[in-house]
């Protein structure tokens, strides 16, 4: 874990937020490689949801909503609250289910009786900071989807069953943010809400669970590091009729990365009740004839971008004692290989002149870099020995290293080194874009 955190900072994936002021509330910023990786994860999820399904459409709803949404959803009631105990002497707060005795884990002082602590982040809309102006930063993105259920249904002429997918920020005033980016207060969720007939909810639950597990496997997560956990009734979220967590084996143990929930008709029926707007679906041609009017049941798949990114990083991280290339001088060193899937890896290609003290090689390598840059996320690197540069690229998961050598000047070609096999092939520069596109598909 320490090594992954250190790599993430050293190589520009993840930085502590507001670091020069000592950080802020366990927040994190995503650096140049982190943002590429995040975008790749979001794109892979979006492609999976939108391109691979005929009846899933996208949405991007506002973060700030009418506070009545949160009353109806149950988030302002006790349902979305953690039990919190405060130390009477050092005033630190702890989640009640994380402390075993009534003593403060930090200073040994006495803890108060646990109190409910709502996780919603409050803010004010407009120039006056009074009760009428209070609203909340959304704690889950899905409420924006329920708010637009009818808009999507009508504007897109959808028929049950159908899904709405959304990626966006969510905020929770977590009492104990911890484990690097595992539990943070500001994060992004990728959520899909599947609206279906109540009698089909069980079938679709199994179907989406399966699809979601396969998504991780397709993107290279090792099977032995994934498992599912059926959540018993007393632990379930207030809206869930059934809940299965997809868990990943993090360095600090098995923990949830994604939740698959059967939310029943909780959301649409509650929003109907509170808003006075009938959100029932009307089926004009049910098998039994006539018209059928009902609240669709909702199957939800919900995953945090940062949590899944963390799982991808952990799964890809490898240390190779003695080095990968046994013949070079550097064999004594431990080499790091970040074996991210080609879809997730932040940098696809590095362009390297064999040596940097030969201007003709540097010139040609820079030309190749300029040629590829509009098409792929690339890096140009000329510092240090070629072996060291390969290792630097392996550490950040770069899929291919392209080396321009003396032969390149005569043949107008270069070598492509594959990150995983370390094999090199010579290819003509004129065929490069097409070839790399094919390889990275
Ligand atoms: P936890 O039990 O870990 O607090 P949860 O069961 O409250 O999570 P959900 O409400 O089901 O989580 O949220 C769905 C997903 O959103 C989670 O699986 C996780 O990937 C992500 N998520 C939730 N809270 C956080 C957080 N504080 N930081 C990062 N990701 C989060």
Tab-separated table of C-alpha atoms and ligand atoms in Angstrom, residues 172 174 181-185 187 189 191 239 243 256-259 261 302-304 307, ligand 1:
chain	number	residue	atom	x	y	z
A	172	UNK	CA	-20.294	12.543	1.663
A	174	UNK	CA	-17.413	10.740	5.842
A	181	UNK	CA	-8.503	7.126	-2.043
A	182	UNK	CA	-10.713	4.268	-0.826
A	183	UNK	CA	-12.923	6.444	1.365
A	184	UNK	CA	-12.936	10.126	0.494
A	185	UNK	CA	-15.420	12.971	0.883
A	187	UNK	CA	-15.670	11.335	-5.326
A	189	UNK	CA	-19.769	7.711	-9.147
A	191	UNK	CA	-24.205	4.650	-11.801
A	239	UNK	CA	-33.726	1.665	0.009
A	243	UNK	CA	-27.840	-5.828	-2.202
A	256	UNK	CA	-16.587	-3.103	-1.558
A	257	UNK	CA	-15.816	-1.495	-4.897
A	258	UNK	CA	-19.291	-1.634	-6.382
A	259	UNK	CA	-22.812	-2.178	-5.145
A	261	UNK	CA	-28.940	-2.998	-5.563
A	302	UNK	CA	-23.018	1.857	-8.542
A	303	UNK	CA	-19.244	2.192	-8.497
A	304	UNK	CA	-16.827	4.914	-7.451
A	307	UNK	CA	-12.223	3.162	-5.725
B	1	LIG	P1	-19.288	2.160	2.088
B	1	LIG	O1	-20.036	1.038	2.800
B	1	LIG	O2	-17.893	1.807	1.697
B	1	LIG	O3	-19.415	3.498	2.758
B	1	LIG	P2	-21.610	2.430	0.554
B	1	LIG	O4	-22.199	1.061	0.665
B	1	LIG	O5	-22.145	3.539	1.361
B	1	LIG	O6	-20.037	2.343	0.706
B	1	LIG	P3	-22.830	3.046	-1.908
B	1	LIG	O7	-23.709	4.070	-1.345
B	1	LIG	O8	-23.397	1.732	-2.322
B	1	LIG	O9	-21.587	2.829	-0.965
B	1	LIG	O10	-22.014	3.702	-3.101
B	1	LIG	C1	-21.695	3.013	-4.278
B	1	LIG	C2	-20.232	3.103	-4.596
B	1	LIG	O11	-19.777	4.451	-4.527
B	1	LIG	C3	-19.342	2.338	-3.647
B	1	LIG	O12	-19.272	0.972	-4.006
B	1	LIG	C4	-18.018	3.023	-3.864
B	1	LIG	O13	-17.373	2.525	-5.033
B	1	LIG	C5	-18.417	4.466	-4.094
B	1	LIG	N1	-18.286	5.230	-2.850
B	1	LIG	C6	-19.208	5.379	-1.880
B	1	LIG	N2	-18.727	6.152	-0.881
B	1	LIG	C7	-17.454	6.477	-1.229
B	1	LIG	C8	-16.431	7.252	-0.612
B	1	LIG	N3	-16.626	7.858	0.555
B	1	LIG	N4	-15.254	7.370	-1.252
B	1	LIG	C9	-15.050	6.770	-2.450
B	1	LIG	N5	-15.978	6.033	-3.078
B	1	LIG	C10	-17.173	5.885	-2.486
